[in-house]
Coordinates of C-alpha atoms and ligand atoms in Angstrom, one line a residue:
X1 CA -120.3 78.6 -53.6
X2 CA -120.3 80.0 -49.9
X3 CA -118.1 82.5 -48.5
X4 CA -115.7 81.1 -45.8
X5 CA -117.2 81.6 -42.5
X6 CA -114.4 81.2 -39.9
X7 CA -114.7 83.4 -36.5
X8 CA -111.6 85.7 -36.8
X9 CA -110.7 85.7 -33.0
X10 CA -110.2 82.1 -33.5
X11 CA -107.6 82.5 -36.5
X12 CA -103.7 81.7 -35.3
X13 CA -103.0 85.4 -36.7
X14 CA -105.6 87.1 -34.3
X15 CA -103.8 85.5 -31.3
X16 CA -100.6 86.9 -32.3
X17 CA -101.9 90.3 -33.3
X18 CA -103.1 90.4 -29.7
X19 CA -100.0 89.8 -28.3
X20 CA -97.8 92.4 -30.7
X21 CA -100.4 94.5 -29.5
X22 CA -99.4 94.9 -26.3
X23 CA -96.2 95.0 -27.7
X24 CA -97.0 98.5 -29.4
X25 CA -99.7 100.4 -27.7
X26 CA -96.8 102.4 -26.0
X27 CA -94.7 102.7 -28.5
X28 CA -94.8 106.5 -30.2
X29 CA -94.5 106.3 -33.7
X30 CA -92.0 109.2 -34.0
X31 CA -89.6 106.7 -32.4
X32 CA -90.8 103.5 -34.9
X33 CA -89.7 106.6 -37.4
X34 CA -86.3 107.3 -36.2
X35 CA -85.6 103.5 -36.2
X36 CA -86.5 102.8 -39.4
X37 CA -85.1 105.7 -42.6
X38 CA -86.8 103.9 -44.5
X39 CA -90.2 103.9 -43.1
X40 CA -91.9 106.7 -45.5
X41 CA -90.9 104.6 -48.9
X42 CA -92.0 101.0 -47.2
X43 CA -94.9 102.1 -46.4
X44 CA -96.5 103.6 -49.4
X45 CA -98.5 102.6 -51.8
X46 CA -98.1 104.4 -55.8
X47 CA -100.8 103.7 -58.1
X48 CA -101.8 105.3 -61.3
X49 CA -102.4 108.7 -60.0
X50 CA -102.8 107.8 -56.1
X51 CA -100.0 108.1 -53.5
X52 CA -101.2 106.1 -50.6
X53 CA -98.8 107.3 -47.5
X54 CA -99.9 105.0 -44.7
X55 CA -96.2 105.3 -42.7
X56 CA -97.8 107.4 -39.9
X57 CA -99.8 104.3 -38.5
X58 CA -99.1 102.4 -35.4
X59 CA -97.6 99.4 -36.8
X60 CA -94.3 97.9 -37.7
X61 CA -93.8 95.5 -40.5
X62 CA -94.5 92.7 -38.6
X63 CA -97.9 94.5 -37.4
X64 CA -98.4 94.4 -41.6
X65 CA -97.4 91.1 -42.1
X66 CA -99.7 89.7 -39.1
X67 CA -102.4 91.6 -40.8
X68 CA -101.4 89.9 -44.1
X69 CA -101.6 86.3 -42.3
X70 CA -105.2 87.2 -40.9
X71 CA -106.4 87.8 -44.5
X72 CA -105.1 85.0 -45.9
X73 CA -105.8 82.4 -43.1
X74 CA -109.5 83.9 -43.6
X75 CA -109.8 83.5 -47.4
X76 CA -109.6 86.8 -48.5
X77 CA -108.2 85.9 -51.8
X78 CA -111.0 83.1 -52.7
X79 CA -113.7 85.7 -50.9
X80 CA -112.6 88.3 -53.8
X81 CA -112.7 85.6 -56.7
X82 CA -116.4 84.6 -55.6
X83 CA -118.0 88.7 -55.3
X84 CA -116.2 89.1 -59.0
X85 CA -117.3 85.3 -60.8
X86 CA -121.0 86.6 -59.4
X87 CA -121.7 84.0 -56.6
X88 CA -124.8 84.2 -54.9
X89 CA -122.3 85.6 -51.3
X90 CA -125.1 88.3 -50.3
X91 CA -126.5 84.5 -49.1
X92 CA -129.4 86.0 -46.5
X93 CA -130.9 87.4 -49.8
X94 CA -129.5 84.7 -52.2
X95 CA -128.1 87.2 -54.6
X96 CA -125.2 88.2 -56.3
X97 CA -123.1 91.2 -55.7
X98 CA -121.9 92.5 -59.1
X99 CA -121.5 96.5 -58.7
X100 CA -118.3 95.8 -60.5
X101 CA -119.7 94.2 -63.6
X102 CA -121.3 97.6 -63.8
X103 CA -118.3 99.4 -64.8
X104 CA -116.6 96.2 -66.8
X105 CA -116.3 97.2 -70.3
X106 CA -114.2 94.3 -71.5
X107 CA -116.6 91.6 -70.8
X108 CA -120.2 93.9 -69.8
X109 CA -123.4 92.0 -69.8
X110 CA -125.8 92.7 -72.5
X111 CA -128.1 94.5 -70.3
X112 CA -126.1 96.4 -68.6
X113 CA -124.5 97.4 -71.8
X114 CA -128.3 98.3 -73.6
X115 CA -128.8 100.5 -70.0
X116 CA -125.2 102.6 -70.6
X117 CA -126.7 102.9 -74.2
X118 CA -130.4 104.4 -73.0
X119 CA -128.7 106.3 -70.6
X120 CA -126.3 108.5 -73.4
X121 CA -129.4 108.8 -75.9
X122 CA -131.4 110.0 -73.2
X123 CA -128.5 112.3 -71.8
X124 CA -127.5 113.0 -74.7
X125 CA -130.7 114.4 -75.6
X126 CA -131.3 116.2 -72.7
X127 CA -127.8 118.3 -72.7
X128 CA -128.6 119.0 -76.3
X129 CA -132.5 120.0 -76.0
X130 CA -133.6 117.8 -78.1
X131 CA -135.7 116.4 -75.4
X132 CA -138.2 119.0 -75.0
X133 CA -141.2 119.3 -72.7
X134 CA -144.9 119.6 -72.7
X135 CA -145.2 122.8 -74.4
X136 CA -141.8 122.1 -76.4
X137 CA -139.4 123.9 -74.2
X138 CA -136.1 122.0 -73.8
X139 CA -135.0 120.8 -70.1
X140 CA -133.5 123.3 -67.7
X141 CA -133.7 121.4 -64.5
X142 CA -133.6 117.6 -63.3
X143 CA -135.0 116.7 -60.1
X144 CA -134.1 112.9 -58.6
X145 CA -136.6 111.9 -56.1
X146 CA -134.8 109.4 -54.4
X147 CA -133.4 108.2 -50.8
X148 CA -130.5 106.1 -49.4
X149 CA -128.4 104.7 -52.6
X150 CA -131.1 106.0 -54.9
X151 CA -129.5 109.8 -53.7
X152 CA -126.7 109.8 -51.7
X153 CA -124.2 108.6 -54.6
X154 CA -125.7 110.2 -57.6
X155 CA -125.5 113.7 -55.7
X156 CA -122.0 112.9 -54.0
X157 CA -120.6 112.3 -57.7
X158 CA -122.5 115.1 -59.1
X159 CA -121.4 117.7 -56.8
X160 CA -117.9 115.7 -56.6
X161 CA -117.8 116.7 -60.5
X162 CA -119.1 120.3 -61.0
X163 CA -116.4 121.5 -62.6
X164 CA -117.7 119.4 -65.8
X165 CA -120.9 120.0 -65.7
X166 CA -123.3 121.4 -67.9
X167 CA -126.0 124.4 -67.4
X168 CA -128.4 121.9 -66.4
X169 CA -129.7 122.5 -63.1
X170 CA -129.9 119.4 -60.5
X171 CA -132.2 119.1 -57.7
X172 CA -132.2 115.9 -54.8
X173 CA -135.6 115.2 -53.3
X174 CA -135.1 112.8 -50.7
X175 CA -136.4 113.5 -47.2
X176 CA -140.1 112.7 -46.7
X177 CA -140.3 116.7 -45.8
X178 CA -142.6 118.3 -47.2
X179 CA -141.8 121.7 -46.6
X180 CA -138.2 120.7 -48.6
X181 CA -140.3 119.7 -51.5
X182 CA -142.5 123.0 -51.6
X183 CA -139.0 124.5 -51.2
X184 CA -137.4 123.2 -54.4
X185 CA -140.9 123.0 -56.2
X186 CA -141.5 126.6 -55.8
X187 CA -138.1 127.5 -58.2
X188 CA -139.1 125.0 -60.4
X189 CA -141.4 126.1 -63.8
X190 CA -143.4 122.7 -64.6
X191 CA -142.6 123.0 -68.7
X192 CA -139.0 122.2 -68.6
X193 CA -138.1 120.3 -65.6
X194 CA -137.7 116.2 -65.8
X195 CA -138.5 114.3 -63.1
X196 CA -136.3 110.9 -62.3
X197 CA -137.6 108.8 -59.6
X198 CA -134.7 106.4 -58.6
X199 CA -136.2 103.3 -56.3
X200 CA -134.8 99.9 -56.7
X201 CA -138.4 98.8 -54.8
X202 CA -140.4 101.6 -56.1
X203 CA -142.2 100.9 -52.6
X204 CA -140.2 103.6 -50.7
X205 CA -142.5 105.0 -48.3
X206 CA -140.8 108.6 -48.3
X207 CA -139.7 108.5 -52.3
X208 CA -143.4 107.4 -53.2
X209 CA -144.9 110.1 -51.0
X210 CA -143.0 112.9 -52.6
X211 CA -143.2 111.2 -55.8
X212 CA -146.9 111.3 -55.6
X213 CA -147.3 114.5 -54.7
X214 CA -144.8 115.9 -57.1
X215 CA -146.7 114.3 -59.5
X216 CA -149.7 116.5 -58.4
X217 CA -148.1 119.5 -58.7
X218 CA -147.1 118.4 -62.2
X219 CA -150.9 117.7 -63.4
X220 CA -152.2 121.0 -61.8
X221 CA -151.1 122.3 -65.1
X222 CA -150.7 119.6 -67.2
X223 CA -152.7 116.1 -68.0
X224 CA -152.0 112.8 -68.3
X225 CA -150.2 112.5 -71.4
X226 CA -147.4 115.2 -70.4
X227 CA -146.5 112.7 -68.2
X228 CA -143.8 111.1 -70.3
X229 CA -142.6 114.0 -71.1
X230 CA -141.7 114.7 -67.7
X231 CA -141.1 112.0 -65.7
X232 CA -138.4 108.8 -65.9
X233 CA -137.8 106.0 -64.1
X234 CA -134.7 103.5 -62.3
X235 CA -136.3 100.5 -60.8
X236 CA -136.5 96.6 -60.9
X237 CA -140.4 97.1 -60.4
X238 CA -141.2 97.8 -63.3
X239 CA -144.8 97.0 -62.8
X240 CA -145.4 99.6 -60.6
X241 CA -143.4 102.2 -62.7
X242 CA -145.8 101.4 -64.8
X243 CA -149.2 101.5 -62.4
X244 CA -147.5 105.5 -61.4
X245 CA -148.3 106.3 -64.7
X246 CA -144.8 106.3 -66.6
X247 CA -144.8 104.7 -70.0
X248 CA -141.9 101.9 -70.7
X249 CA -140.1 103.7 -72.9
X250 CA -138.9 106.1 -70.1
X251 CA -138.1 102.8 -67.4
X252 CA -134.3 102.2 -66.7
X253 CA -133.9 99.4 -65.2
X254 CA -131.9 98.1 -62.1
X255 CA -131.2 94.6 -60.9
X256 CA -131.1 92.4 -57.9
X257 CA -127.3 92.0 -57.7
X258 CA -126.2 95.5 -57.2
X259 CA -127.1 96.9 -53.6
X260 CA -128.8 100.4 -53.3
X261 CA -125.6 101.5 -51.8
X262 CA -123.4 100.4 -54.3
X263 CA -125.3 101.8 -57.5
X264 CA -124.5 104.9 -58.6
X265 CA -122.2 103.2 -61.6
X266 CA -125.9 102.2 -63.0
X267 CA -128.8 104.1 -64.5
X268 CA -129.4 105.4 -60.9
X269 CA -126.3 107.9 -62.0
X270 CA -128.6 109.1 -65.0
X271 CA -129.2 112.2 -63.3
X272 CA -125.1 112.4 -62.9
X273 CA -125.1 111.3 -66.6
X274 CA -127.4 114.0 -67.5
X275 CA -124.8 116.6 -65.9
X276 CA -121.7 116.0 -66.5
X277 CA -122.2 114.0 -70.0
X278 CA -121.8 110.7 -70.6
X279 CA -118.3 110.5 -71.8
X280 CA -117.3 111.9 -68.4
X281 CA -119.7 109.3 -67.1
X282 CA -118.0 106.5 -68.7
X283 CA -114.5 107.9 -67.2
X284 CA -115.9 107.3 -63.7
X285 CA -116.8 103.8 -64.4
X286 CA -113.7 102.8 -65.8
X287 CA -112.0 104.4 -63.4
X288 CA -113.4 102.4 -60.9
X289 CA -112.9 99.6 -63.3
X290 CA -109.2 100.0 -63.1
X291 CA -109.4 100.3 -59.0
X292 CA -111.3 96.7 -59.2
X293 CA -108.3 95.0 -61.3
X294 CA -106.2 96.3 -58.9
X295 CA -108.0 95.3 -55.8
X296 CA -108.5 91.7 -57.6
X297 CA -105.3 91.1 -59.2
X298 CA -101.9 93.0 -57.2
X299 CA -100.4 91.4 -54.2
X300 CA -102.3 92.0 -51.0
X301 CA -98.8 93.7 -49.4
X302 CA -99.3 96.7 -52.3
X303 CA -103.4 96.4 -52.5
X304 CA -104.7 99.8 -51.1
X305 CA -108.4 99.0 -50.6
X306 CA -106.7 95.8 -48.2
X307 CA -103.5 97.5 -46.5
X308 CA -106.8 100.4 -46.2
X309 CA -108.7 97.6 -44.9
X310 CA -106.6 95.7 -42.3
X311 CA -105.4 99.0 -40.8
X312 CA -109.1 99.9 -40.2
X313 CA -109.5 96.6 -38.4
X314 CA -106.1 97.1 -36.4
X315 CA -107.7 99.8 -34.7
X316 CA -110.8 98.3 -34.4
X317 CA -110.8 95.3 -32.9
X318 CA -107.5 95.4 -30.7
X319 CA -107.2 99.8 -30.2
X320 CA -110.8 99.1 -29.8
X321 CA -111.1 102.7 -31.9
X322 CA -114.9 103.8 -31.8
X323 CA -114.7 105.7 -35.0
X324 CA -112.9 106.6 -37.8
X325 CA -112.3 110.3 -39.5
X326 CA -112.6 111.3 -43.8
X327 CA -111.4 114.5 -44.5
X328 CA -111.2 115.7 -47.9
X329 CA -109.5 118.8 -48.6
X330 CA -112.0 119.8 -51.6
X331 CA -115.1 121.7 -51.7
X332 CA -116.4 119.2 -53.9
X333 CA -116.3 116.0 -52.2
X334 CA -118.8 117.4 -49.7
X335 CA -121.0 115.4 -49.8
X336 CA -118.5 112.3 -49.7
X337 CA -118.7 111.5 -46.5
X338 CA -122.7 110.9 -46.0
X339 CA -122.2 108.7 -49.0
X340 CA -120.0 106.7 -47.0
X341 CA -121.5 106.8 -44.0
X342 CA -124.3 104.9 -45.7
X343 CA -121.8 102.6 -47.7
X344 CA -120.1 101.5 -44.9
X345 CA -122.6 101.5 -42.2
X346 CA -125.2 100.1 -43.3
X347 CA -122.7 97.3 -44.7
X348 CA -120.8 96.5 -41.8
X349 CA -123.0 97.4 -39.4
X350 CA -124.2 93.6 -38.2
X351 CA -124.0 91.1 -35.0
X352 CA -124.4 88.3 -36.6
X353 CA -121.6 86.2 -38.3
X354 CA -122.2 83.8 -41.6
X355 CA -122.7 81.1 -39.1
X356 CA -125.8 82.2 -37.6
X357 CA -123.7 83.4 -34.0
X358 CA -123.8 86.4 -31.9
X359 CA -120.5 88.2 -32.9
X360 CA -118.3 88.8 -29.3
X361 CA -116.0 90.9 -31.0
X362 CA -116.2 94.7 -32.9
X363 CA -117.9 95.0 -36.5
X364 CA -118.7 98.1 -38.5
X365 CA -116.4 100.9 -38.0
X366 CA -118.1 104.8 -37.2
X367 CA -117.0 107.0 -39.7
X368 CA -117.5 110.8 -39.8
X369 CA -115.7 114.0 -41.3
X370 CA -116.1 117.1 -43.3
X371 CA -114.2 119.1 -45.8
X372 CA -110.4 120.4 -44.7
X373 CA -109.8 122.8 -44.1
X374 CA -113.5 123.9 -42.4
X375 CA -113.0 120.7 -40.2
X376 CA -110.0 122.1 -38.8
X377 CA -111.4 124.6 -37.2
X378 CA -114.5 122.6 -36.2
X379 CA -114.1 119.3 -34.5
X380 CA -110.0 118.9 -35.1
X381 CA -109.1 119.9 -31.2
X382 CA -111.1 116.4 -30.2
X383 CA -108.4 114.7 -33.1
X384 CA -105.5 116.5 -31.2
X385 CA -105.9 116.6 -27.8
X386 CA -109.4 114.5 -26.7
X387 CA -109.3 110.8 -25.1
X388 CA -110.8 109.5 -28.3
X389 CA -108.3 107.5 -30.6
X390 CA -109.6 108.5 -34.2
X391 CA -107.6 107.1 -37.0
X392 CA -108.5 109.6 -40.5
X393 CA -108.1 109.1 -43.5
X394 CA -107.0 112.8 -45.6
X395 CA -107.9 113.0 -48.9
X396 CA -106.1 115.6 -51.0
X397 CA -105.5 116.6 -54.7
X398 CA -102.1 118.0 -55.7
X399 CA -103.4 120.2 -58.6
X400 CA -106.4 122.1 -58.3
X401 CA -108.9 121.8 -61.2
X402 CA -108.7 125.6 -61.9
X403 CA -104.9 126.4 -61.2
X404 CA -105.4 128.8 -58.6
X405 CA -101.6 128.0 -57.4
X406 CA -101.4 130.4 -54.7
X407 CA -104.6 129.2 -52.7
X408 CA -103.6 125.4 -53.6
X409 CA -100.6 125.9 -51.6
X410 CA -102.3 127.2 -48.5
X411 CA -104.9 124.0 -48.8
X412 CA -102.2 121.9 -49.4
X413 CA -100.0 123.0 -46.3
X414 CA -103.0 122.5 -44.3
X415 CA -103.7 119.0 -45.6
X416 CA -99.9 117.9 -45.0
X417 CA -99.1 119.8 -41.9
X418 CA -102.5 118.3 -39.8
X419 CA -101.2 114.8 -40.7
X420 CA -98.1 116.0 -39.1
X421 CA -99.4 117.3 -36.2
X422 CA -101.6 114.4 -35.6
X423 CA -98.4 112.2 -35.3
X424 CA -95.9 114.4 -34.0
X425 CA -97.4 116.4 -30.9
X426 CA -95.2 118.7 -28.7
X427 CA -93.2 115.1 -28.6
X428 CA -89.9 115.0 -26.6
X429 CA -90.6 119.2 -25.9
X430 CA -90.8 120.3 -22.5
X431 CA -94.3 121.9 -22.8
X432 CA -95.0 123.6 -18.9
X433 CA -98.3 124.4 -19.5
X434 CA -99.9 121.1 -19.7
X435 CA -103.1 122.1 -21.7
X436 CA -100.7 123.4 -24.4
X437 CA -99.5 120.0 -24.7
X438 CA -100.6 117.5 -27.5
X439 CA -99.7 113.3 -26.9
X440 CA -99.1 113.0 -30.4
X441 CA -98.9 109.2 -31.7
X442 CA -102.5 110.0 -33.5
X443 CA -102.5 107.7 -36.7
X444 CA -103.8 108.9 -39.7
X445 CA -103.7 107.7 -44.2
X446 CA -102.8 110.3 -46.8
X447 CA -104.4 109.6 -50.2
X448 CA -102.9 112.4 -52.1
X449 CA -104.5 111.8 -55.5
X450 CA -103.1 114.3 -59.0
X451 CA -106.1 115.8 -59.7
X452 CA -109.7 115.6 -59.2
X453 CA -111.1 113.9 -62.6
X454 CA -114.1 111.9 -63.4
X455 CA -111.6 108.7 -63.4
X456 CA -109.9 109.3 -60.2
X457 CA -113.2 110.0 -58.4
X458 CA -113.9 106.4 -59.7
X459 CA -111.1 105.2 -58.8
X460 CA -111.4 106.3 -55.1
X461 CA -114.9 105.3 -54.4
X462 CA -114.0 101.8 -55.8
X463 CA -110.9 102.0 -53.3
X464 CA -113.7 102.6 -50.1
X465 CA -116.5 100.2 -51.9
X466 CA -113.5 97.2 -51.8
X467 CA -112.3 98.1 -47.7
X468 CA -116.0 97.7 -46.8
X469 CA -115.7 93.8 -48.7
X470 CA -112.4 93.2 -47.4
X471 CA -113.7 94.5 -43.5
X472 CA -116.9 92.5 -44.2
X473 CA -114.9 88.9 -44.7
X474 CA -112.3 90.0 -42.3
X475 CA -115.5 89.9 -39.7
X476 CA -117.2 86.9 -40.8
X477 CA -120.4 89.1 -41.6
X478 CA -122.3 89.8 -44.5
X479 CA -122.2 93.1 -45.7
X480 CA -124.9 93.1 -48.4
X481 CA -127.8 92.9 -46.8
X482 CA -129.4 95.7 -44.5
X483 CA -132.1 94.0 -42.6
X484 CA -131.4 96.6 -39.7
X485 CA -133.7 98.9 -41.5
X486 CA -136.6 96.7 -41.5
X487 CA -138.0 97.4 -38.3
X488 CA -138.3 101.3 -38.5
X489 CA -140.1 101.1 -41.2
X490 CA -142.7 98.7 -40.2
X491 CA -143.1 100.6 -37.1
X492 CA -143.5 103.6 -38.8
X493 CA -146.7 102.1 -40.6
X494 CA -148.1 101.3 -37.8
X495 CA -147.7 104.1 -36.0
X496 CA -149.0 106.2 -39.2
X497 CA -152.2 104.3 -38.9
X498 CA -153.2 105.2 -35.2
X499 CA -152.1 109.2 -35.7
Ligands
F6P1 O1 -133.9 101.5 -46.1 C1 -132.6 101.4 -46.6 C2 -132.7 101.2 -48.1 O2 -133.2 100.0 -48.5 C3 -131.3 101.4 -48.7 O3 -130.5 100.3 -48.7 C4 -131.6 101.9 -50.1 O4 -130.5 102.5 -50.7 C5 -132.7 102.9 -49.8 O5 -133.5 102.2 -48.7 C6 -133.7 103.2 -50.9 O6 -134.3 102.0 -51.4 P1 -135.0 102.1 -52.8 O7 -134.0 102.4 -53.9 O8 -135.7 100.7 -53.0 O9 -136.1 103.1 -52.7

């Protein structure tokens, strides 16, 4: 069965949105606060270990409950039952989209199941040395030769998680630069570092190229047979794993209904596997697993990745918002936001609906962010006092993994107090010096999670993997394809042949 296919703007809820929007664009949301005590509690969303505080947001309750109309007169609910029962809704490529069966313990598919079951022997086997290389050292290094999906999630996560980790050292090859490869070759000793290539194709022009000559650097001192000592593979072409040279045994597989972007839950996390364990592995599946009950089963009112969801469209398509912030307050999630940059935009980013049409309205949102509190003292004056509206989402932890109270406090006051800032300006002060003024009435979410664990991390990417589906049906488009890529490449082939 299709996915509904209706144009939003045409939708009865759309119409009144727009008119409550005018409504609201001049209201300041300290005043929406003093009128209403019992904003904060309304609007905020408890879950497991996640408080989700989306009070200091430009909306009322009947902003929420138009939103809530929109989803359901666009089939949000049916949309969600179709992704999970495995319909064929990525329809311009006639597959599934079943990241979530990934992580489904209760009812896994066989294969995915025997791939979970590879992935802790091999794991396994690595942490503990029993894996040894070509002279019969054991593994002190992995290197994942991979771009896109086949990288950004597997090193978001692994980094993400470094406080369990192991001494095993990883290494990300991804950029078709060859002076990064000499760069991480050149620490590397040949005997006891294993090699993962991770290409859903295995046709990757930049992954194949450093593949390739990673594999030459590997034979100037070894042969042939060391191969499959050394390197592994996660693709669904298995027939060119095989012509690279790597024997069967040492071939994870991936399949055609989980999306590059939206992989990391599969063997193309083996090289996350390999460093944190796979018990902690598993704990970021089913935390992820819990996040997709919740997204499938509660009420739309208290769903986060949907309240998450509509807000995001409320301030695209009538604020007519270019972009949206993430902000972590951790070190560790670093890397989170290139991972989502790729997640959403290359999702969302379409303008064409499921009917075929030119879309007249906004799609894919912009996002963009770094770490609290460096970002503070980076781009945060554009946040306070530029022209730009930029809803942002702040990410924060109350505990920190390694009790270091006093600090915690300090990142903590910085993660509430910007929030703050952001809604409050210098409002109803007499400021003389105009340039010392800020407007205020900046919206922003607070996703103040306990403490960063292998299950919570799950739990959150799940939360941002289910707003891009939800954004996706909300704008009639589909989000699993990525045909906006295409092009490039092509032209990059031909332009390779005349240089
Ligand atoms: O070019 C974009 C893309 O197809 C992404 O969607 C994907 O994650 C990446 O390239 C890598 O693709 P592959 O895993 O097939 O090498």
């Amino acid at each position: 069965m299709n996915l509904p296919s209706i144009n939003p703007t045409t939708t009865e809820a759309w119409n009144k949105l727009q008119t409550h929007f005018s409504e609201i664009n001049e209201v300041h949301m300290m005043d929406l606060f003093k009128e209403d005590k019992k904003r904060v509690d309304k609007m905020n969303l408890s879950w497991k270990e996640f408080q989700v505080d989306f009070s200091k947001n430009r909306i009322t309750d009947k902003t929420i409950s138009l939103l809530l109309e929109l989803a359901e007169e666009l089939g949000l609910k049916e949309a969600i039952e179709l992704q999970f029962e495995g319909s064929k809704i990525n329809q311009t490529e006639d597959r599934a989209v079943l990241h979530t069966a990934l992580r489904d313990f209760h009812s896994m598919k066989p294969e995915v199941k025997k791939s979970l079951q590879k992935m802790k022997k091999t794991s396994n086997a690595v942490i503990k040395g029993t894996w040894k290389g070509f002279t019969g050292k054991p593994i002190t290094d992995i290197v994942n030769i991979g771009i896109g999906g086949s990288e950004l999630g597997p090193k978001m996560v692994t980094n993400a998680l470094k406080y369990y980790s192991n001494d095993l050292k990883i290494h990300y090859i991804s950029n078709v630069d060859g002076d990064h490869v000499s760069e991480t070759l050149k620490k590397l000793n040949r005997e006891t570092t294993l090699f993962i290539i991770v290409s859903k194709s295995f046709t990757t022009q930049e992954t194949m190229t450093n593949a390739n000559a990673i594999k030459n650097w590997f034979l100037q001192e070894s042969t042939q047979l060391d191969i499959e000592k050394h390197f592994i593979a996660v693709s669904s072409n298995e027939s060119a794993v095989i012509d690279f040279g790597i024997s069967e045994q040492n071939v994870f597989p991936m399949w055609d209904w989980v999306g590059g972007r939206f992989s990391l839950w599969s063997a193309v996390g083996l090289s996350t596997c390999c460093a944190i364990g796979y018990k902690n592995f598993e704990e970021l599946l089913r935390g992820a697993h819990e996040m997709d009950l919740h997204f499938r089963n509660e009420d739309f009112s208290e769903n986060i990745p949907v309240v998450l969801a509509l807000l995001s469209v409320w301030y695209n398509n009538f604020f007519l918002s270019e972009t949206e912030a993430i902000i972590p307050y951790t070190q560790y999630l670093e890397d989170f936001v290139p991972f989502l940059q790729q997640a959403i935009m290359e999702s969302n980013g379409k303008s064409v609906d499921r009917n075929g049409n030119t879309i007249n309205y906004q799609t894919g949102t912009i996002v963009w962010g770094n770490v609290g509190a460096n970002a503070q003292h980076a781009f945060f004056q554009l946040l306070h006092q530029g022209t730009k509206l930029v809803p942002v989402d702040f990410i924060g932890f109350s505990e920190s993994l390694y009790h270091n109270k006093k600090q915690h406090e300090i990142l903590k006051a910085n993660f509430f107090s910007q929030s703050e800032a952001l809604l409050q300006g210098t409002y109803k002060q007499s400021i003389s010096n105009a340039y010392r003024a800020f407007s205020g009435n900046k919206p922003s979410n607070t996703i103040l999670i306990n403490n960063l664990t292998p299950k919570n991390l799950g739990s959150l990417i799940a939360i941002y993997e289910h707003k891009i589906f939800v954004q996706g049906i909300i704008w009639n488009i589909f989000s699993f394809d990525q045909w906006g890529v295409e092009l490039g490449k092509k032209l990059t082939n031909k332009l390779l042949g005349s240089l």
